């Protein structure tokens, strides 16, 4: 046992399990998504921009769209992304398929050929699957739990975790240092709310 003033639950897809242990339950939908690595031909090496072909957080946007980004000079990572809860179903973080399905590879290959017409030597090199821990209202979480304000919850970034990690972290730091959020005007929107305190409705 360890004594502390606060506990920060930033357990990603295990946020719900850790919340139960702390007596501060939260609910997320862990969406399984696949990512693939492709070898770039010389024509694209070192010249590839990070690209996302759908518009984030558009209401009703439930189709998976192509994204890709460079991985070093000669490779790229590509996948199908959606901000909707309607595409992948909830996955158990301790028991889900971590490989990439053949259908995903075929779909990505078709879409990449459309994006890069005339470039037919992009080579598939493997891939993996991971989870997007996503609140039912699609907004991140950063704040004290109403059942125990000594438990601060940080997460729920979904597929935009890298982008929202900084505001989540800054908000949690404000609570720890000042007892309230000060840096971000929209921090109240990240507070724990019914969408993360109640189990999601079965879809």
Short mmCIF file of C-alpha atoms in Angstrom, two decimals, residues 81-172:
data_model
loop_
_atom_site.label_atom_id
_atom_site.label_comp_id
_atom_site.label_asym_id
_atom_site.label_seq_id
_atom_site.Cartn_x
_atom_site.Cartn_y
_atom_site.Cartn_z
CA UNK A 81 -9.91 6.37 -39.21
CA UNK A 82 -13.29 7.46 -37.87
CA UNK A 83 -14.39 9.68 -34.99
CA UNK A 84 -17.74 7.93 -34.86
CA UNK A 85 -18.70 5.30 -32.32
CA UNK A 86 -20.62 3.40 -34.96
CA UNK A 87 -17.71 1.82 -36.87
CA UNK A 88 -15.79 -0.54 -34.50
CA UNK A 89 -17.45 -2.13 -31.48
CA UNK A 90 -16.12 -2.15 -27.91
CA UNK A 91 -13.04 -4.33 -27.36
CA UNK A 92 -11.59 -5.86 -24.21
CA UNK A 93 -8.09 -4.32 -23.76
CA UNK A 94 -6.83 -7.63 -22.40
CA UNK A 95 -8.30 -9.79 -25.16
CA UNK A 96 -8.58 -8.45 -28.70
CA UNK A 97 -7.14 -9.35 -32.10
CA UNK A 98 -3.85 -7.49 -32.50
CA UNK A 99 -3.18 -8.42 -36.12
CA UNK A 100 -4.33 -6.81 -39.36
CA UNK A 101 -7.03 -8.39 -41.48
CA UNK A 102 -6.59 -9.07 -45.18
CA UNK A 103 -9.65 -6.93 -45.99
CA UNK A 104 -8.02 -3.88 -44.38
CA UNK A 105 -4.81 -4.32 -46.38
CA UNK A 106 -6.78 -4.65 -49.61
CA UNK A 107 -8.91 -1.57 -48.86
CA UNK A 108 -5.85 0.50 -48.00
CA UNK A 109 -4.04 -0.61 -51.14
CA UNK A 110 -7.02 0.42 -53.29
CA UNK A 111 -7.32 3.82 -51.62
CA UNK A 112 -3.58 4.51 -51.81
CA UNK A 113 -3.61 3.75 -55.53
CA UNK A 114 -6.33 6.38 -55.94
CA UNK A 115 -4.42 8.94 -53.86
CA UNK A 116 -1.13 8.27 -55.68
CA UNK A 117 -2.15 7.50 -59.28
CA UNK A 118 0.65 6.02 -61.32
CA UNK A 119 2.64 5.00 -58.22
CA UNK A 120 2.21 1.23 -58.11
CA UNK A 121 5.27 0.13 -56.14
CA UNK A 122 4.14 0.95 -52.60
CA UNK A 123 4.90 -2.25 -50.67
CA UNK A 124 3.01 -3.59 -47.65
CA UNK A 125 5.38 -4.46 -44.77
CA UNK A 126 3.06 -5.48 -41.92
CA UNK A 127 0.82 -3.92 -39.34
CA UNK A 128 -0.93 -4.10 -35.99
CA UNK A 129 -4.18 -3.26 -34.24
CA UNK A 130 -4.70 -0.99 -31.24
CA UNK A 131 -7.50 0.57 -29.25
CA UNK A 132 -8.97 4.07 -29.24
CA UNK A 133 -10.41 4.68 -25.74
CA UNK A 134 -13.40 6.86 -26.64
CA UNK A 135 -16.10 8.46 -24.45
CA UNK A 136 -19.68 8.18 -25.67
CA UNK A 137 -19.82 11.92 -26.40
CA UNK A 138 -16.42 11.85 -28.19
CA UNK A 139 -14.89 14.48 -25.87
CA UNK A 140 -11.69 13.85 -23.84
CA UNK A 141 -11.72 13.58 -20.05
CA UNK A 142 -9.69 15.67 -17.60
CA UNK A 143 -10.80 16.35 -14.06
CA UNK A 144 -11.65 15.05 -10.59
CA UNK A 145 -14.12 12.22 -10.22
CA UNK A 146 -17.36 13.28 -8.48
CA UNK A 147 -17.33 10.11 -6.35
CA UNK A 148 -13.85 10.94 -5.00
CA UNK A 149 -12.18 14.23 -5.93
CA UNK A 150 -8.79 12.77 -4.97
CA UNK A 151 -9.03 10.67 -8.14
CA UNK A 152 -8.23 12.70 -11.24
CA UNK A 153 -9.21 11.10 -14.54
CA UNK A 154 -7.20 11.80 -17.69
CA UNK A 155 -7.86 10.19 -21.05
CA UNK A 156 -10.54 9.43 -23.57
CA UNK A 157 -8.60 10.93 -26.46
CA UNK A 158 -9.95 8.36 -28.90
CA UNK A 159 -8.06 8.46 -32.17
CA UNK A 160 -6.81 11.99 -31.47
CA UNK A 161 -4.82 11.16 -28.34
CA UNK A 162 -1.57 12.74 -29.52
CA UNK A 163 -3.39 15.98 -30.34
CA UNK A 164 -5.33 16.27 -27.09
CA UNK A 165 -2.71 14.95 -24.67
CA UNK A 166 -1.31 18.44 -23.98
CA UNK A 167 -4.61 20.07 -22.92
CA UNK A 168 -5.54 17.00 -20.89
CA UNK A 169 -2.18 17.06 -19.09
CA UNK A 170 -2.28 20.82 -18.51
CA UNK A 171 -5.78 20.61 -17.03
CA UNK A 172 -4.80 17.78 -14.67
#
